[in-house]
């Protein structure tokens, strides 16, 4: 499907004008690039699913520029939700809240809850302020594929399918928002992300994300197991050395946390953070997967990150990328 010539630029007016006409625009956020359309326009919502090749059963996050704007679309903003929004917005936290009628069932995949978030990127915040409607924006990749953290990544994924990519540079956080819901007085994490469990714990008890296949699937269908995946098969293992010894070295990519693997050629190894910093590792994760994928190797072997803070979100993505 090549319906558009895809342009990359920094022109907010072009972006706003296309969106107002029901067209799609890829937008920068602090987490990953989003594929945005008018949340209140049924045709725009439909074409997002088409451009991504995404099943309609997987709902979309509604993006706004302020807490006041969120209140236009949710029936109720419990005190805990407001407290979290005040602490983390704009930022990588997505909240599931009861929707008002204006948000269609096509956006929420039939759920009475809508996901809302205020992204923290100056260009996109300015864009949202100029528009008189909110934007739905899934990550701007084809269904099941690697999330984009640069305009170039978006072009690789969606060239010919959308008219415009608003270029806001590389994403500063690099991993998706944390998706949470509320259960009595607790916070349930549906998708691990840039706001860590540790950061939420000081506000309320936290119920961690269930593995795919459990009841969380019903609440957040996006928790599909095979996801965020390169085309090259990916193995996620703590014994990289042993597993790598079973493949031809020149066709084996290694994705490592802080140290190179001695005895293996350096050209197919990517170390996410030589200083062992999880923020840096998250920022570079998807770029590393794009780079390794472009080498057309037989296999990518990825190492688990420390299972704390942002490491949990990175491990979640690597685990899913490894399940085919
Ligand atoms: O960081 C992010 O959240 C990025 C940027 C662009 O904002 N967006 C993003 O969207 O990652 P997407 O569509 O790739 O992932 C959204 C996740 C999915 O797991 C989806 O199932 C879940 O949020 N979700 C969205 N609306 C929901 C709803 N109404 N109920 C339950 N889960 C929902
Ligand atoms: Mg996604």
CSV table of C-alpha atoms and ligand atoms in Angstrom, one decimal:
chain,number,residue,atom,x,y,z
A,1,UNK,CA,0.0,0.0,0.0
A,2,UNK,CA,1.8,3.2,-1.2
A,3,UNK,CA,-0.7,5.9,-0.8
A,4,UNK,CA,1.5,8.8,0.2
A,5,UNK,CA,4.8,10.4,-0.4
A,6,UNK,CA,6.2,10.5,3.1
A,7,UNK,CA,8.0,13.8,4.1
A,8,UNK,CA,10.1,14.4,7.2
A,9,UNK,CA,10.2,17.9,8.6
A,10,UNK,CA,9.8,20.1,11.7
A,11,UNK,CA,6.9,22.2,10.6
A,12,UNK,CA,4.1,22.3,13.2
A,13,UNK,CA,1.8,24.0,10.9
A,14,UNK,CA,2.0,21.3,8.3
A,15,UNK,CA,1.5,18.7,11.0
A,16,UNK,CA,-1.5,20.5,12.5
A,17,UNK,CA,-3.1,21.0,9.2
A,18,UNK,CA,-2.8,17.4,8.1
A,19,UNK,CA,-4.2,16.2,11.5
A,20,UNK,CA,-7.1,18.6,11.3
A,21,UNK,CA,-8.0,17.1,7.9
A,22,UNK,CA,-8.1,13.6,9.4
A,23,UNK,CA,-4.7,12.6,8.1
A,24,UNK,CA,-2.0,10.8,10.1
A,25,UNK,CA,1.3,12.3,11.3
A,26,UNK,CA,4.1,10.6,13.1
A,27,UNK,CA,5.0,12.6,16.2
A,28,UNK,CA,8.0,12.6,18.5
A,29,UNK,CA,7.6,11.9,22.2
A,30,UNK,CA,10.1,11.3,25.0
A,31,UNK,CA,9.4,7.5,24.8
A,32,UNK,CA,9.1,6.5,21.2
A,33,UNK,CA,7.6,8.1,18.0
A,34,UNK,CA,3.8,7.8,17.8
A,35,UNK,CA,1.6,7.4,14.8
A,36,UNK,CA,-0.9,10.2,15.5
A,37,UNK,CA,-4.5,10.9,14.3
A,38,UNK,CA,-7.5,12.9,15.6
A,39,UNK,CA,-8.9,10.8,18.4
A,40,UNK,CA,-12.4,12.1,17.7
A,41,UNK,CA,-12.4,11.3,14.0
A,42,UNK,CA,-13.5,7.8,13.2
A,43,UNK,CA,-11.8,7.7,9.8
A,44,UNK,CA,-8.5,8.8,11.3
A,45,UNK,CA,-8.7,6.1,14.0
A,46,UNK,CA,-9.5,3.5,11.3
A,47,UNK,CA,-6.6,4.5,9.2
A,48,UNK,CA,-4.1,4.2,12.2
A,49,UNK,CA,-5.0,0.5,12.5
A,50,UNK,CA,-4.7,0.1,8.7
A,51,UNK,CA,-1.3,1.9,8.4
A,52,UNK,CA,0.2,-0.2,11.3
A,53,UNK,CA,-1.5,-3.4,10.2
A,54,UNK,CA,-2.7,-3.6,13.8
A,55,UNK,CA,-5.8,-5.6,14.9
A,56,UNK,CA,-8.7,-3.5,16.0
A,57,UNK,CA,-8.8,-5.4,19.3
A,58,UNK,CA,-5.7,-3.5,20.5
A,59,UNK,CA,-6.7,-0.1,21.9
A,60,UNK,CA,-5.0,3.2,21.5
A,61,UNK,CA,-3.7,5.8,24.0
A,62,UNK,CA,-5.3,9.2,23.9
A,63,UNK,CA,-2.6,12.0,24.2
A,64,UNK,CA,-3.4,15.5,25.5
A,65,UNK,CA,-1.4,18.5,26.6
A,66,UNK,CA,-2.8,19.0,30.2
A,67,UNK,CA,-4.6,17.4,33.1
A,68,UNK,CA,-7.5,19.8,32.4
A,69,UNK,CA,-7.7,18.4,28.8
A,70,UNK,CA,-7.7,14.8,30.2
A,71,UNK,CA,-10.7,15.7,32.3
A,72,UNK,CA,-12.7,16.4,29.2
A,73,UNK,CA,-12.5,12.8,28.2
A,74,UNK,CA,-12.7,10.8,31.5
A,75,UNK,CA,-15.7,10.4,33.8
A,76,UNK,CA,-13.7,10.4,36.9
A,77,UNK,CA,-10.2,11.3,38.0
A,78,UNK,CA,-9.7,9.6,41.4
A,79,UNK,CA,-7.4,11.5,43.8
A,80,UNK,CA,-4.6,8.9,43.4
A,81,UNK,CA,-4.7,9.3,39.6
A,82,UNK,CA,-4.6,13.1,39.9
A,83,UNK,CA,-1.6,12.8,42.3
A,84,UNK,CA,0.3,10.6,39.9
A,85,UNK,CA,-0.5,12.9,36.9
A,86,UNK,CA,0.8,15.8,38.9
A,87,UNK,CA,4.0,14.0,39.8
A,88,UNK,CA,4.8,12.5,36.4
A,89,UNK,CA,3.1,14.6,33.7
A,90,UNK,CA,4.0,15.5,31.2
A,91,UNK,CA,5.9,12.2,31.1
A,92,UNK,CA,5.9,8.5,30.3
A,93,UNK,CA,2.9,7.4,32.5
A,94,UNK,CA,-0.4,6.2,30.9
A,95,UNK,CA,-3.5,5.9,33.0
A,96,UNK,CA,-6.5,3.7,32.4
A,97,UNK,CA,-9.6,5.7,33.4
A,98,UNK,CA,-13.4,5.4,32.7
A,99,UNK,CA,-14.1,7.1,29.4
A,100,UNK,CA,-16.6,9.7,28.4
A,101,UNK,CA,-18.8,9.2,25.3
A,102,UNK,CA,-16.6,11.3,23.1
A,103,UNK,CA,-13.9,8.6,23.1
A,104,UNK,CA,-15.3,5.9,20.8
A,105,UNK,CA,-15.2,2.2,21.2
A,106,UNK,CA,-12.9,2.0,18.2
A,107,UNK,CA,-10.2,3.8,20.3
A,108,UNK,CA,-10.7,1.6,23.4
A,109,UNK,CA,-11.4,-1.6,21.6
A,110,UNK,CA,-14.8,-1.7,23.3
A,111,UNK,CA,-13.5,-1.2,26.8
A,112,UNK,CA,-15.2,1.3,29.1
A,113,UNK,CA,-11.7,2.5,30.1
A,114,UNK,CA,-9.6,4.8,28.0
A,115,UNK,CA,-5.8,5.1,28.2
A,116,UNK,CA,-4.6,8.7,28.6
A,117,UNK,CA,-1.2,10.3,28.7
A,118,UNK,CA,0.6,13.7,28.4
A,119,UNK,CA,3.7,13.2,26.4
A,120,UNK,CA,6.8,15.2,27.3
A,121,UNK,CA,8.3,16.5,24.1
A,122,UNK,CA,8.2,20.3,23.4
A,123,UNK,CA,7.2,20.0,19.7
A,124,UNK,CA,4.4,17.6,20.4
A,125,UNK,CA,3.1,19.5,23.4
A,126,UNK,CA,3.0,22.6,21.2
A,127,UNK,CA,1.2,20.7,18.5
A,128,UNK,CA,-1.4,19.4,21.0
A,129,UNK,CA,-2.0,22.9,22.3
A,130,UNK,CA,-2.7,24.1,18.8
A,131,UNK,CA,-5.2,21.4,18.1
A,132,UNK,CA,-8.8,21.4,19.4
A,133,UNK,CA,-8.8,17.7,19.7
A,134,UNK,CA,-6.7,15.0,21.4
A,135,UNK,CA,-4.5,12.6,19.4
A,136,UNK,CA,-4.5,8.8,19.5
A,137,UNK,CA,-1.0,7.6,19.0
A,138,UNK,CA,0.3,4.0,19.1
A,139,UNK,CA,4.0,3.5,18.5
A,140,UNK,CA,4.8,4.4,14.9
A,141,UNK,CA,5.9,0.9,13.8
A,142,UNK,CA,4.2,-1.8,11.9
A,143,UNK,CA,2.4,-4.3,14.1
A,144,UNK,CA,4.7,-6.5,16.1
A,145,UNK,CA,7.8,-4.7,14.9
A,146,UNK,CA,10.5,-2.6,16.7
A,147,UNK,CA,9.3,0.7,18.2
A,148,UNK,CA,10.9,3.8,16.5
A,149,UNK,CA,13.0,6.2,18.4
A,150,UNK,CA,14.1,8.4,15.5
A,151,UNK,CA,12.3,9.8,12.4
A,152,UNK,CA,14.5,7.5,10.3
A,153,UNK,CA,13.2,4.5,12.1
A,154,UNK,CA,9.6,5.7,11.4
A,155,UNK,CA,10.4,6.1,7.7
A,156,UNK,CA,11.8,2.5,7.6
A,157,UNK,CA,8.5,1.3,9.0
A,158,UNK,CA,5.8,3.5,7.4
A,159,UNK,CA,7.3,5.0,4.2
A,160,UNK,CA,4.5,5.4,1.7
A,161,UNK,CA,1.8,4.9,4.3
A,162,UNK,CA,1.7,8.4,5.9
A,163,UNK,CA,2.2,11.9,4.6
A,164,UNK,CA,4.4,13.4,7.3
A,165,UNK,CA,6.9,12.6,10.1
A,166,UNK,CA,7.4,15.5,12.5
A,167,UNK,CA,11.1,15.2,13.4
A,168,UNK,CA,11.9,16.0,17.0
A,169,UNK,CA,15.2,14.2,17.1
A,170,UNK,CA,16.1,11.0,18.9
A,171,UNK,CA,13.7,10.1,21.8
A,172,UNK,CA,15.2,11.0,25.2
A,173,UNK,CA,13.8,8.1,27.2
A,174,UNK,CA,13.6,5.5,24.5
A,175,UNK,CA,11.2,3.0,26.0
A,176,UNK,CA,7.4,3.2,26.1
A,177,UNK,CA,5.3,4.7,28.8
A,178,UNK,CA,4.2,2.6,31.8
A,179,UNK,CA,0.5,1.7,31.5
A,180,UNK,CA,-1.3,1.6,34.9
A,181,UNK,CA,-4.8,1.0,36.1
A,182,UNK,CA,-6.4,1.4,39.6
A,183,UNK,CA,-7.8,-1.4,41.8
A,184,UNK,CA,-9.3,-0.2,45.1
A,185,UNK,CA,-6.3,1.7,46.5
A,186,UNK,CA,-3.6,-0.1,44.5
A,187,UNK,CA,-1.9,0.7,41.2
A,188,UNK,CA,-1.8,-2.2,38.8
A,189,UNK,CA,1.0,-2.1,36.1
A,190,UNK,CA,-0.3,-3.5,32.8
A,191,UNK,CA,2.9,-2.6,30.9
A,192,UNK,CA,6.3,-2.0,32.4
A,193,UNK,CA,7.8,1.2,31.1
A,194,UNK,CA,9.7,4.3,31.7
A,195,UNK,CA,8.1,5.1,35.1
A,196,UNK,CA,9.4,2.3,37.2
A,197,UNK,CA,7.7,0.2,39.9
A,198,UNK,CA,10.0,1.8,42.5
A,199,UNK,CA,8.8,5.3,41.4
A,200,UNK,CA,5.2,4.3,41.9
A,201,UNK,CA,5.6,2.6,45.2
A,202,UNK,CA,5.8,5.7,47.2
A,203,UNK,CA,2.2,6.6,46.1
A,204,UNK,CA,0.3,3.4,46.7
A,205,UNK,CA,0.8,-0.4,46.8
A,206,UNK,CA,1.8,-1.6,43.3
A,207,UNK,CA,0.6,-4.9,41.7
A,208,UNK,CA,3.2,-5.8,39.1
A,209,UNK,CA,2.4,-6.6,35.5
A,210,UNK,CA,1.2,-10.2,35.0
A,211,UNK,CA,2.8,-12.2,32.3
A,212,UNK,CA,1.0,-12.3,29.0
A,213,UNK,CA,-1.6,-15.1,28.9
A,214,UNK,CA,-3.1,-14.2,32.3
A,215,UNK,CA,-6.1,-12.0,33.0
A,216,UNK,CA,-4.1,-8.8,32.3
A,217,UNK,CA,-4.5,-9.7,28.6
A,218,UNK,CA,-8.2,-8.9,28.9
A,219,UNK,CA,-7.5,-5.5,30.3
A,220,UNK,CA,-4.6,-4.5,28.1
A,221,UNK,CA,-4.7,-6.6,24.9
A,222,UNK,CA,-1.4,-4.9,23.9
A,223,UNK,CA,0.4,-7.3,26.2
A,224,UNK,CA,0.9,-9.7,23.3
A,225,UNK,CA,3.8,-11.9,23.9
A,226,UNK,CA,5.5,-11.7,20.5
A,227,UNK,CA,6.1,-8.0,20.0
A,228,UNK,CA,8.8,-5.3,19.7
A,229,UNK,CA,10.7,-7.8,17.5
A,230,UNK,CA,13.4,-7.5,14.9
A,231,UNK,CA,13.1,-9.7,11.7
A,232,UNK,CA,16.2,-11.5,12.8
A,233,UNK,CA,15.4,-14.3,15.4
A,234,UNK,CA,16.3,-13.1,18.9
A,235,UNK,CA,17.4,-15.3,21.8
A,236,UNK,CA,17.2,-13.8,25.3
A,237,UNK,CA,19.5,-15.6,27.7
A,238,UNK,CA,21.7,-15.0,30.6
A,239,UNK,CA,24.3,-17.4,29.2
A,240,UNK,CA,25.2,-15.5,26.1
A,241,UNK,CA,28.6,-17.1,25.8
A,242,UNK,CA,27.3,-20.6,25.8
A,243,UNK,CA,24.4,-19.9,23.4
A,244,UNK,CA,26.6,-17.9,21.0
A,245,UNK,CA,29.1,-20.8,20.7
A,246,UNK,CA,26.4,-22.7,18.8
A,247,UNK,CA,26.3,-20.1,15.9
A,248,UNK,CA,28.8,-19.0,13.3
A,249,UNK,CA,30.5,-15.9,14.8
A,250,UNK,CA,30.3,-13.7,11.8
A,251,UNK,CA,26.5,-14.2,11.6
A,252,UNK,CA,25.7,-13.7,15.3
A,253,UNK,CA,24.8,-10.4,16.9
A,254,UNK,CA,25.2,-9.7,20.6
A,255,UNK,CA,23.2,-7.2,22.6
A,256,UNK,CA,24.9,-6.7,25.9
A,257,UNK,CA,24.4,-4.5,29.0
A,258,UNK,CA,27.7,-3.1,30.1
A,259,UNK,CA,30.6,-5.3,28.9
A,260,UNK,CA,31.7,-6.7,25.6
A,261,UNK,CA,32.1,-10.5,25.3
A,262,UNK,CA,35.7,-11.4,25.1
A,263,UNK,CA,36.6,-13.9,22.4
A,264,UNK,CA,33.9,-12.7,20.0
A,265,UNK,CA,34.4,-10.3,17.2
A,266,UNK,CA,33.5,-6.7,18.2
A,267,UNK,CA,31.8,-5.7,15.0
A,268,UNK,CA,28.6,-7.6,15.8
A,269,UNK,CA,28.4,-6.6,19.5
A,270,UNK,CA,26.5,-3.7,20.9
A,271,UNK,CA,27.0,-2.7,24.5
A,272,UNK,CA,24.0,-0.6,25.7
A,273,UNK,CA,25.8,1.2,28.5
A,274,UNK,CA,29.5,0.8,29.2
A,275,UNK,CA,29.0,2.5,32.6
A,276,UNK,CA,26.1,0.2,33.5
A,277,UNK,CA,23.4,2.9,33.5
A,278,UNK,CA,19.9,1.6,32.9
A,279,UNK,CA,18.6,5.0,31.6
A,280,UNK,CA,21.3,4.9,28.9
A,281,UNK,CA,20.5,1.3,28.1
A,282,UNK,CA,16.8,2.1,27.6
A,283,UNK,CA,17.6,5.1,25.4
A,284,UNK,CA,19.7,3.0,23.1
A,285,UNK,CA,17.7,-0.3,23.1
A,286,UNK,CA,15.6,0.1,20.0
A,287,UNK,CA,18.3,1.8,18.0
A,288,UNK,CA,20.5,-1.2,18.8
A,289,UNK,CA,17.9,-3.6,17.6
A,290,UNK,CA,17.5,-1.6,14.3
A,291,UNK,CA,21.2,-1.7,13.8
A,292,UNK,CA,21.6,-5.4,14.5
A,293,UNK,CA,18.6,-6.2,12.4
A,294,UNK,CA,20.1,-4.3,9.4
A,295,UNK,CA,23.2,-6.6,9.5
A,296,UNK,CA,21.0,-9.5,8.3
A,297,UNK,CA,22.5,-11.9,10.8
A,298,UNK,CA,21.3,-15.4,11.6
A,299,UNK,CA,20.6,-14.6,15.2
A,300,UNK,CA,20.7,-11.9,17.8
A,301,UNK,CA,21.6,-13.0,21.3
A,302,UNK,CA,20.5,-10.5,24.0
A,303,UNK,CA,21.4,-10.5,27.6
A,304,UNK,CA,19.0,-9.7,30.5
A,305,UNK,CA,19.5,-6.4,32.2
A,306,UNK,CA,19.6,-6.1,36.1
A,307,UNK,CA,16.0,-6.8,37.2
A,308,UNK,CA,15.3,-3.5,38.8
A,309,UNK,CA,14.1,0.0,37.8
A,310,UNK,CA,14.2,0.5,34.1
A,311,UNK,CA,15.8,-2.9,33.7
A,312,UNK,CA,12.4,-4.5,34.1
A,313,UNK,CA,10.9,-2.7,31.2
A,314,UNK,CA,13.9,-3.5,29.0
A,315,UNK,CA,13.8,-7.2,30.0
A,316,UNK,CA,10.0,-7.2,29.3
A,317,UNK,CA,10.7,-6.0,25.7
A,318,UNK,CA,13.6,-8.4,25.1
A,319,UNK,CA,11.5,-11.3,26.4
A,320,UNK,CA,8.7,-10.5,24.1
A,321,UNK,CA,11.1,-9.9,21.1
A,322,UNK,CA,12.4,-13.4,21.8
A,323,UNK,CA,9.1,-15.2,21.6
A,324,UNK,CA,8.1,-16.0,18.0
B,1,LIG,O1,5.1,5.6,25.2
B,1,LIG,C1,4.0,5.3,24.7
B,1,LIG,O2,3.0,4.9,25.4
B,1,LIG,C2,3.9,5.4,23.2
B,1,LIG,C3,3.9,6.8,22.8
B,1,LIG,C4,3.8,7.0,21.3
B,1,LIG,O3,3.0,7.6,23.5
B,1,LIG,N1,2.7,4.7,22.7
B,1,LIG,C5,2.5,3.4,22.7
B,1,LIG,O4,1.3,3.0,22.2
B,1,LIG,O5,3.3,2.6,23.1
B,1,LIG,P1,1.0,1.5,21.8
B,1,LIG,O6,-0.3,1.5,21.1
B,1,LIG,O7,2.1,0.9,21.0
B,1,LIG,O8,0.8,0.7,23.1
B,1,LIG,C6,-0.2,1.1,24.0
B,1,LIG,C7,-0.5,0.1,25.0
B,1,LIG,C8,-0.9,-1.2,24.5
B,1,LIG,O9,-0.3,-2.3,25.3
B,1,LIG,C9,-2.4,-1.2,24.6
B,1,LIG,O10,-3.0,-2.5,24.7
B,1,LIG,C10,-2.6,-0.4,25.9
B,1,LIG,O11,-1.5,0.5,25.9
B,1,LIG,N2,-3.9,0.2,26.0
B,1,LIG,C11,-4.3,1.3,25.3
B,1,LIG,N3,-5.5,1.6,25.5
B,1,LIG,C12,-6.0,0.8,26.4
B,1,LIG,C13,-7.2,0.5,27.1
B,1,LIG,N4,-8.3,1.3,26.8
B,1,LIG,N5,-7.3,-0.5,27.9
B,1,LIG,C14,-6.2,-1.3,28.2
B,1,LIG,N6,-5.0,-1.1,27.6
B,1,LIG,C15,-4.9,-0.1,26.7
B,2,LIG,MG1,3.6,-0.4,20.4
